[in-house]
Amino acid sequence: MDAPLAPGLYIVATPIGNLGDMSRRGAEVLRGVAAVACEDTRITGKLLGHLGIKQRMIRYDDHAGDAAREGLLALAAQQPVALVSDAGTPLISDPGFKLVREAKARGIAVTSLPGASAAVVALTLSGLPSDRFLFAGFLPNKAKARADTLGALAAIPATLVFYETAPRLEAALTAIAQILPGREVAVARELTKKFEECRTGAPDALIAHYATHPPKGEIVLVIAPPGEPTTDPGDADALLRAALATRKPSQAAAEVARTTGLDRKALYARALELK
Ligand code: SAM
């Protein structure tokens, strides 16, 4: 780097698998700062080693406590300090929000060095509408909280993006099939790595596939937006039948109305007939 870096906080994105995705500017900043704040010094130490950078590392996450944050803010007020996470873009389901908020409140310069984020890579690979999307972090682990989260987002007219882990994939797909019936899903796995895969289809087909091909590695789920109101009564009947398997007619009608845009009263009447 030609000129020394000015004091401040430098948010630096790092690769999510393929080390070739580290930007040159990001690497120059990591070389030029006074210290690198990171989640795990072993993981960041490996990246720095790969880049041939010897650098002071300070462990930091948003639960680190006020004292750790104060220390970093005091340093960033006087010298350049980088913030990285284990992989991808800091603050995106990773630490940094409180640090950035406080730095800005104190007039400390904040700069962001862009790079990979698994959510965006998955969205671009999914083949699902990319004009409007909502990133919602990790789905909750508990069944009721997961169902509530999906239900609360069901009517949002946007593609939904979630982070997931392999052991929870089947439960997540099952919940999506029940709560967002009729919506296509993409399972994006091991992005930018040797065994990268993005499989898009109906949740039931994906569940069947992964029952015989147990998923490994890191996963992003991308869910298609709610469809146009369906005019085919057969489609609505199929959705109602699926919803009635686990719900009362009023709830089934409300759910199908939410995902299809059809009239809830008419769906309720039909649900009573089908029950
Ligand atoms: N800040 C990171 C980013 O910008 O992508 C995300 C951090 S979050 C703690 C980790 C989650 O991101 C994983 O559980 C997975 O859902 C997703 N993820 C990260 N790397 C991935 C990859 N190479 N392929 C698929 N998903 C990935």
mmCIF file of C-alpha atoms and ligand atoms in Angstrom:
data_model
loop_
_atom_site.group_PDB
_atom_site.id
_atom_site.type_symbol
_atom_site.label_atom_id
_atom_site.label_comp_id
_atom_site.label_asym_id
_atom_site.label_seq_id
_atom_site.Cartn_x
_atom_site.Cartn_y
_atom_site.Cartn_z
ATOM 1 C CA MET A 1 0.000 0.000 0.000
ATOM 2 C CA ASP A 2 1.380 3.397 -0.989
ATOM 3 C CA ALA A 3 0.209 5.670 1.846
ATOM 4 C CA PRO A 4 -0.224 4.566 5.446
ATOM 5 C CA LEU A 5 -3.851 3.867 6.362
ATOM 6 C CA ALA A 6 -5.756 6.540 8.247
ATOM 7 C CA PRO A 7 -7.065 5.683 11.723
ATOM 8 C CA GLY A 8 -10.492 4.048 11.784
ATOM 9 C CA LEU A 9 -12.331 0.761 11.552
ATOM 10 C CA TYR A 10 -11.906 -1.253 8.342
ATOM 11 C CA ILE A 11 -14.537 -3.993 7.828
ATOM 12 C CA VAL A 12 -12.831 -6.591 5.630
ATOM 13 C CA ALA A 13 -14.715 -9.439 3.900
ATOM 14 C CA THR A 14 -12.789 -12.713 3.646
ATOM 15 C CA PRO A 15 -13.386 -15.801 1.441
ATOM 16 C CA ILE A 16 -16.170 -18.308 2.217
ATOM 17 C CA GLY A 17 -14.171 -21.255 0.931
ATOM 18 C CA ASN A 18 -12.000 -20.364 -2.033
ATOM 19 C CA LEU A 19 -9.001 -18.352 -0.863
ATOM 20 C CA GLY A 20 -8.701 -16.865 -4.349
ATOM 21 C CA ASP A 21 -11.740 -14.747 -3.510
ATOM 22 C CA MET A 22 -9.772 -12.540 -1.091
ATOM 23 C CA SER A 23 -9.653 -9.103 -2.678
ATOM 24 C CA ARG A 24 -6.299 -7.408 -3.227
ATOM 25 C CA ARG A 25 -7.515 -4.273 -1.491
ATOM 26 C CA GLY A 26 -8.774 -6.307 1.483
ATOM 27 C CA ALA A 27 -5.394 -8.043 1.779
ATOM 28 C CA GLU A 28 -3.558 -4.710 1.592
ATOM 29 C CA VAL A 29 -5.699 -3.357 4.410
ATOM 30 C CA LEU A 30 -5.047 -6.456 6.549
ATOM 31 C CA ARG A 31 -1.342 -5.866 5.974
ATOM 32 C CA GLY A 32 -1.476 -2.148 6.722
ATOM 33 C CA VAL A 33 -3.602 -1.960 9.906
ATOM 34 C CA ALA A 34 -2.253 -1.847 13.460
ATOM 35 C CA ALA A 35 -4.369 -4.867 14.476
ATOM 36 C CA VAL A 36 -6.986 -7.286 13.160
ATOM 37 C CA ALA A 37 -10.059 -7.922 15.322
ATOM 38 C CA CYS A 38 -11.360 -11.450 14.642
ATOM 39 C CA GLU A 39 -13.673 -14.138 16.010
ATOM 40 C CA ASP A 40 -11.102 -16.902 16.161
ATOM 41 C CA THR A 41 -7.368 -16.177 16.047
ATOM 42 C CA ARG A 42 -6.576 -19.676 14.732
ATOM 43 C CA ILE A 43 -8.894 -19.314 11.723
ATOM 44 C CA THR A 44 -7.826 -15.759 10.905
ATOM 45 C CA GLY A 45 -4.198 -16.685 11.611
ATOM 46 C CA LYS A 46 -4.414 -19.317 8.843
ATOM 47 C CA LEU A 47 -5.798 -16.782 6.362
ATOM 48 C CA LEU A 48 -3.120 -14.241 7.266
ATOM 49 C CA GLY A 49 -0.472 -16.952 6.936
ATOM 50 C CA HIS A 50 -1.783 -17.824 3.465
ATOM 51 C CA LEU A 51 -1.533 -14.141 2.514
ATOM 52 C CA GLY A 52 1.992 -13.914 3.946
ATOM 53 C CA ILE A 53 0.874 -11.342 6.531
ATOM 54 C CA LYS A 54 2.177 -11.238 10.099
ATOM 55 C CA GLN A 55 -0.264 -9.198 12.106
ATOM 56 C CA ARG A 56 -1.428 -8.558 15.667
ATOM 57 C CA MET A 57 -4.829 -10.221 16.242
ATOM 58 C CA ILE A 58 -7.386 -9.270 18.884
ATOM 59 C CA ARG A 59 -10.262 -11.647 19.597
ATOM 60 C CA TYR A 60 -13.623 -9.912 19.341
ATOM 61 C CA ASP A 61 -17.304 -10.758 19.074
ATOM 62 C CA ASP A 62 -20.412 -8.797 19.990
ATOM 63 C CA HIS A 63 -20.706 -10.733 23.271
ATOM 64 C CA ALA A 64 -17.126 -9.938 24.166
ATOM 65 C CA GLY A 65 -18.291 -7.282 26.601
ATOM 66 C CA ASP A 66 -17.966 -3.534 26.848
ATOM 67 C CA ALA A 67 -14.319 -3.600 27.927
ATOM 68 C CA ALA A 68 -13.162 -5.454 24.796
ATOM 69 C CA ARG A 69 -15.226 -3.130 22.594
ATOM 70 C CA GLU A 70 -13.908 -0.046 24.388
ATOM 71 C CA GLY A 71 -10.345 -1.221 23.835
ATOM 72 C CA LEU A 72 -10.894 -1.664 20.103
ATOM 73 C CA LEU A 73 -12.687 1.667 19.769
ATOM 74 C CA ALA A 74 -9.870 3.473 21.610
ATOM 75 C CA LEU A 75 -7.367 1.856 19.245
ATOM 76 C CA ALA A 76 -9.418 2.610 16.112
ATOM 77 C CA ALA A 77 -9.668 6.280 17.147
ATOM 78 C CA GLN A 78 -5.866 6.496 16.986
ATOM 79 C CA GLN A 79 -4.828 3.838 14.447
ATOM 80 C CA PRO A 80 -6.284 1.733 11.609
ATOM 81 C CA VAL A 81 -7.979 -1.440 12.885
ATOM 82 C CA ALA A 82 -9.484 -4.211 10.706
ATOM 83 C CA LEU A 83 -12.536 -6.292 11.596
ATOM 84 C CA VAL A 84 -12.906 -9.732 10.013
ATOM 85 C CA SER A 85 -15.082 -12.743 10.790
ATOM 86 C CA ASP A 86 -14.243 -16.419 10.316
ATOM 87 C CA ALA A 87 -15.526 -16.293 6.738
ATOM 88 C CA GLY A 88 -17.446 -13.949 4.458
ATOM 89 C CA THR A 89 -18.674 -10.486 5.276
ATOM 90 C CA PRO A 90 -18.525 -9.358 8.921
ATOM 91 C CA LEU A 91 -21.887 -8.365 10.486
ATOM 92 C CA ILE A 92 -23.837 -10.728 8.172
ATOM 93 C CA SER A 93 -24.870 -13.319 10.794
ATOM 94 C CA ASP A 94 -21.469 -12.522 12.282
ATOM 95 C CA PRO A 95 -20.116 -10.108 14.913
ATOM 96 C CA GLY A 96 -19.528 -6.417 14.323
ATOM 97 C CA PHE A 97 -22.838 -4.586 14.502
ATOM 98 C CA LYS A 98 -22.307 -3.128 17.994
ATOM 99 C CA LEU A 99 -18.736 -2.175 17.186
ATOM 100 C CA VAL A 100 -19.703 -0.359 13.973
ATOM 101 C CA ARG A 101 -22.636 1.397 15.621
ATOM 102 C CA GLU A 102 -20.489 2.637 18.484
ATOM 103 C CA ALA A 103 -17.606 3.649 16.190
ATOM 104 C CA LYS A 104 -19.961 5.784 14.089
ATOM 105 C CA ALA A 105 -21.500 7.339 17.218
ATOM 106 C CA ARG A 106 -18.014 8.433 18.283
ATOM 107 C CA GLY A 107 -17.052 9.875 14.906
ATOM 108 C CA ILE A 108 -14.504 7.123 14.168
ATOM 109 C CA ALA A 109 -14.146 6.589 10.400
ATOM 110 C CA VAL A 110 -15.673 3.286 9.217
ATOM 111 C CA THR A 111 -14.827 1.748 5.822
ATOM 112 C CA SER A 112 -16.091 -1.531 4.352
ATOM 113 C CA LEU A 113 -13.984 -3.654 2.011
ATOM 114 C CA PRO A 114 -16.472 -5.819 0.081
ATOM 115 C CA GLY A 115 -16.129 -9.482 -0.799
ATOM 116 C CA ALA A 116 -17.954 -12.803 -0.570
ATOM 117 C CA SER A 117 -21.148 -13.344 1.381
ATOM 118 C CA ALA A 118 -22.789 -16.770 1.190
ATOM 119 C CA ALA A 119 -26.303 -15.264 1.065
ATOM 120 C CA VAL A 120 -25.605 -13.353 -2.152
ATOM 121 C CA VAL A 121 -23.642 -16.186 -3.773
ATOM 122 C CA ALA A 122 -26.578 -18.572 -3.087
ATOM 123 C CA LEU A 123 -29.167 -16.110 -4.376
ATOM 124 C CA THR A 124 -27.295 -15.664 -7.655
ATOM 125 C CA LEU A 125 -26.983 -19.449 -8.123
ATOM 126 C CA SER A 126 -30.535 -20.368 -7.103
ATOM 127 C CA GLY A 127 -32.364 -19.541 -10.319
ATOM 128 C CA LEU A 128 -35.041 -17.902 -8.146
ATOM 129 C CA PRO A 129 -36.143 -14.266 -8.509
ATOM 130 C CA SER A 130 -33.300 -11.987 -7.458
ATOM 131 C CA ASP A 131 -34.969 -8.588 -7.928
ATOM 132 C CA ARG A 132 -36.189 -8.477 -4.337
ATOM 133 C CA PHE A 133 -34.949 -10.635 -1.480
ATOM 134 C CA LEU A 134 -35.044 -10.786 2.290
ATOM 135 C CA PHE A 135 -32.099 -12.230 4.180
ATOM 136 C CA ALA A 136 -33.279 -13.553 7.541
ATOM 137 C CA GLY A 137 -30.164 -15.125 9.092
ATOM 138 C CA PHE A 138 -30.485 -18.597 10.637
ATOM 139 C CA LEU A 139 -33.890 -20.232 11.073
ATOM 140 C CA PRO A 140 -34.527 -20.989 14.764
ATOM 141 C CA ASN A 141 -33.595 -24.474 15.926
ATOM 142 C CA LYS A 142 -36.829 -25.265 17.824
ATOM 143 C CA ALA A 143 -39.781 -26.477 15.722
ATOM 144 C CA LYS A 144 -42.345 -23.981 17.042
ATOM 145 C CA ALA A 145 -40.031 -20.963 16.700
ATOM 146 C CA ARG A 146 -39.028 -22.126 13.207
ATOM 147 C CA ALA A 147 -42.671 -22.464 12.150
ATOM 148 C CA ASP A 148 -43.501 -19.047 13.630
ATOM 149 C CA THR A 149 -40.597 -17.419 11.793
ATOM 150 C CA LEU A 150 -41.614 -18.948 8.467
ATOM 151 C CA GLY A 151 -45.263 -18.030 9.073
ATOM 152 C CA ALA A 152 -44.349 -14.415 9.824
ATOM 153 C CA LEU A 153 -42.404 -14.144 6.545
ATOM 154 C CA ALA A 154 -44.853 -16.128 4.364
ATOM 155 C CA ALA A 155 -46.650 -13.179 2.820
ATOM 156 C CA ILE A 156 -43.569 -11.051 2.146
ATOM 157 C CA PRO A 157 -43.385 -10.560 -1.618
ATOM 158 C CA ALA A 158 -39.701 -11.389 -1.861
ATOM 159 C CA THR A 159 -37.334 -14.319 -2.220
ATOM 160 C CA LEU A 160 -36.290 -15.464 1.282
ATOM 161 C CA VAL A 161 -32.702 -16.369 2.154
ATOM 162 C CA PHE A 162 -31.675 -18.298 5.296
ATOM 163 C CA TYR A 163 -28.435 -19.739 6.611
ATOM 164 C CA GLU A 164 -28.668 -23.399 7.618
ATOM 165 C CA THR A 165 -26.543 -26.299 8.763
ATOM 166 C CA ALA A 166 -26.505 -29.830 7.328
ATOM 167 C CA PRO A 167 -27.903 -31.607 10.428
ATOM 168 C CA ARG A 168 -30.962 -29.303 10.436
ATOM 169 C CA LEU A 169 -31.655 -29.356 6.676
ATOM 170 C CA GLU A 170 -34.399 -32.000 6.697
ATOM 171 C CA ALA A 171 -36.314 -30.336 9.545
ATOM 172 C CA ALA A 172 -36.073 -26.972 7.786
ATOM 173 C CA LEU A 173 -37.292 -28.369 4.443
ATOM 174 C CA THR A 174 -40.170 -30.193 6.171
ATOM 175 C CA ALA A 175 -41.267 -26.968 7.861
ATOM 176 C CA ILE A 176 -41.038 -25.053 4.573
ATOM 177 C CA ALA A 177 -43.171 -27.702 2.815
ATOM 178 C CA GLN A 178 -45.861 -27.338 5.485
ATOM 179 C CA ILE A 179 -45.846 -23.610 6.074
ATOM 180 C CA LEU A 180 -44.975 -22.309 2.598
ATOM 181 C CA PRO A 181 -46.645 -24.954 0.415
ATOM 182 C CA GLY A 182 -46.051 -24.755 -3.298
ATOM 183 C CA ARG A 183 -42.873 -22.679 -3.087
ATOM 184 C CA GLU A 184 -39.637 -23.765 -4.752
ATOM 185 C CA VAL A 185 -36.511 -23.964 -2.645
ATOM 186 C CA ALA A 186 -32.805 -23.918 -3.500
ATOM 187 C CA VAL A 187 -30.289 -25.716 -1.293
ATOM 188 C CA ALA A 188 -26.894 -24.090 -1.918
ATOM 189 C CA ARG A 189 -24.025 -26.048 -0.371
ATOM 190 C CA GLU A 190 -20.274 -25.706 -0.062
ATOM 191 C CA LEU A 191 -20.266 -22.503 -2.093
ATOM 192 C CA THR A 192 -17.002 -21.589 -3.852
ATOM 193 C CA LYS A 193 -15.533 -24.937 -2.718
ATOM 194 C CA LYS A 194 -14.646 -28.083 -4.658
ATOM 195 C CA PHE A 195 -18.011 -29.772 -4.070
ATOM 196 C CA GLU A 196 -20.198 -26.700 -4.588
ATOM 197 C CA GLU A 197 -23.808 -27.636 -5.319
ATOM 198 C CA CYS A 198 -27.046 -25.728 -5.795
ATOM 199 C CA ARG A 199 -30.165 -27.868 -6.148
ATOM 200 C CA THR A 200 -33.501 -26.154 -6.749
ATOM 201 C CA GLY A 201 -36.910 -27.848 -6.570
ATOM 202 C CA ALA A 202 -39.944 -28.692 -4.470
ATOM 203 C CA PRO A 203 -39.113 -29.249 -0.778
ATOM 204 C CA ASP A 204 -40.482 -32.823 -0.904
ATOM 205 C CA ALA A 205 -38.168 -33.702 -3.797
ATOM 206 C CA LEU A 206 -35.224 -32.138 -1.963
ATOM 207 C CA ILE A 207 -36.055 -34.078 1.225
ATOM 208 C CA ALA A 208 -36.142 -37.303 -0.816
ATOM 209 C CA HIS A 209 -32.816 -36.462 -2.480
ATOM 210 C CA TYR A 210 -30.972 -35.663 0.744
ATOM 211 C CA ALA A 211 -32.403 -38.786 2.444
ATOM 212 C CA THR A 212 -30.222 -40.827 0.089
ATOM 213 C CA HIS A 213 -27.396 -38.258 -0.289
ATOM 214 C CA PRO A 214 -26.774 -36.998 3.268
ATOM 215 C CA PRO A 215 -25.771 -33.348 2.971
ATOM 216 C CA LYS A 216 -22.407 -32.182 4.216
ATOM 217 C CA GLY A 217 -20.968 -28.770 4.861
ATOM 218 C CA GLU A 218 -22.415 -25.297 5.012
ATOM 219 C CA ILE A 219 -25.804 -24.515 3.512
ATOM 220 C CA VAL A 220 -27.883 -21.568 2.380
ATOM 221 C CA LEU A 221 -31.630 -21.992 1.752
ATOM 222 C CA VAL A 222 -33.297 -19.768 -0.829
ATOM 223 C CA ILE A 223 -37.120 -19.815 -1.014
ATOM 224 C CA ALA A 224 -39.140 -18.513 -3.958
ATOM 225 C CA PRO A 225 -41.527 -15.610 -3.271
ATOM 226 C CA PRO A 226 -45.276 -16.239 -2.911
ATOM 227 C CA GLY A 227 -46.748 -16.936 -6.341
ATOM 228 C CA GLU A 228 -49.352 -15.083 -8.294
ATOM 229 C CA PRO A 229 -52.919 -15.890 -7.157
ATOM 230 C CA THR A 230 -53.624 -19.340 -8.582
ATOM 231 C CA THR A 231 -56.722 -19.712 -10.713
ATOM 232 C CA ASP A 232 -56.566 -23.458 -10.860
ATOM 233 C CA PRO A 233 -58.951 -24.828 -8.206
ATOM 234 C CA GLY A 234 -57.060 -28.126 -8.327
ATOM 235 C CA ASP A 235 -53.890 -26.377 -7.087
ATOM 236 C CA ALA A 236 -55.759 -24.753 -4.224
ATOM 237 C CA ASP A 237 -57.334 -28.082 -3.252
ATOM 238 C CA ALA A 238 -53.915 -29.756 -3.133
ATOM 239 C CA LEU A 239 -52.525 -26.977 -0.957
ATOM 240 C CA LEU A 240 -55.578 -27.097 1.314
ATOM 241 C CA ARG A 241 -55.332 -30.870 1.707
ATOM 242 C CA ALA A 242 -51.646 -30.579 2.661
ATOM 243 C CA ALA A 243 -52.404 -27.843 5.173
ATOM 244 C CA LEU A 244 -55.392 -29.734 6.617
ATOM 245 C CA ALA A 245 -53.116 -32.629 7.486
ATOM 246 C CA THR A 246 -51.733 -30.628 10.406
ATOM 247 C CA ARG A 247 -54.129 -27.715 10.842
ATOM 248 C CA LYS A 248 -57.732 -26.790 11.563
ATOM 249 C CA PRO A 249 -59.811 -25.655 8.526
ATOM 250 C CA SER A 250 -59.635 -21.998 9.565
ATOM 251 C CA GLN A 251 -55.856 -22.147 9.931
ATOM 252 C CA ALA A 252 -55.437 -24.108 6.701
ATOM 253 C CA ALA A 253 -57.555 -21.553 4.830
ATOM 254 C CA ALA A 254 -55.582 -18.642 6.291
ATOM 255 C CA GLU A 255 -52.284 -20.277 5.366
ATOM 256 C CA VAL A 256 -53.291 -21.049 1.779
ATOM 257 C CA ALA A 257 -54.757 -17.547 1.415
ATOM 258 C CA ARG A 258 -51.474 -16.097 2.547
ATOM 259 C CA THR A 259 -49.374 -18.089 0.101
ATOM 260 C CA THR A 260 -51.693 -17.966 -2.922
ATOM 261 C CA GLY A 261 -53.486 -14.641 -2.591
ATOM 262 C CA LEU A 262 -56.872 -16.413 -2.916
ATOM 263 C CA ASP A 263 -59.887 -15.336 -0.884
ATOM 264 C CA ARG A 264 -59.720 -16.703 2.684
ATOM 265 C CA LYS A 265 -63.495 -17.109 3.136
ATOM 266 C CA ALA A 266 -63.855 -19.110 -0.066
ATOM 267 C CA LEU A 267 -60.888 -21.259 0.971
ATOM 268 C CA TYR A 268 -62.432 -21.832 4.408
ATOM 269 C CA ALA A 269 -65.691 -23.030 2.839
ATOM 270 C CA ARG A 270 -63.712 -25.369 0.589
ATOM 271 C CA ALA A 271 -61.608 -26.590 3.523
ATOM 272 C CA LEU A 272 -64.794 -27.585 5.385
ATOM 273 C CA GLU A 273 -65.907 -29.552 2.342
ATOM 274 C CA LEU A 274 -62.575 -31.306 2.016
ATOM 275 C CA LYS A 275 -62.220 -32.103 5.724
HETATM 276 N N1 SAM B 1 -20.697 -13.738 7.385
HETATM 277 C C1 SAM B 1 -20.830 -14.926 6.587
HETATM 278 C C2 SAM B 1 -21.215 -14.510 5.159
HETATM 279 O O1 SAM B 1 -21.108 -13.354 4.821
HETATM 280 O O2 SAM B 1 -21.588 -15.388 4.373
HETATM 281 C C3 SAM B 1 -21.821 -15.900 7.183
HETATM 282 C C4 SAM B 1 -21.466 -16.360 8.563
HETATM 283 S S1 SAM B 1 -22.611 -17.448 9.280
HETATM 284 C C5 SAM B 1 -21.984 -17.574 10.913
HETATM 285 C C6 SAM B 1 -22.172 -19.017 8.636
HETATM 286 C C7 SAM B 1 -23.240 -19.577 7.715
HETATM 287 O O3 SAM B 1 -23.092 -18.992 6.422
HETATM 288 C C8 SAM B 1 -23.151 -21.064 7.488
HETATM 289 O O4 SAM B 1 -23.834 -21.797 8.499
HETATM 290 C C9 SAM B 1 -23.847 -21.219 6.154
HETATM 291 O O5 SAM B 1 -25.254 -21.167 6.321
HETATM 292 C C10 SAM B 1 -23.392 -19.943 5.437
HETATM 293 N N2 SAM B 1 -22.162 -20.199 4.672
HETATM 294 C C11 SAM B 1 -20.938 -19.723 4.912
HETATM 295 N N3 SAM B 1 -20.062 -20.179 3.995
HETATM 296 C C12 SAM B 1 -20.764 -20.975 3.155
HETATM 297 C C13 SAM B 1 -20.444 -21.744 1.994
HETATM 298 N N4 SAM B 1 -19.193 -21.790 1.525
HETATM 299 N N5 SAM B 1 -21.431 -22.427 1.376
HETATM 300 C C14 SAM B 1 -22.705 -22.396 1.838
HETATM 301 N N6 SAM B 1 -23.055 -21.686 2.928
HETATM 302 C C15 SAM B 1 -22.105 -20.986 3.575
#
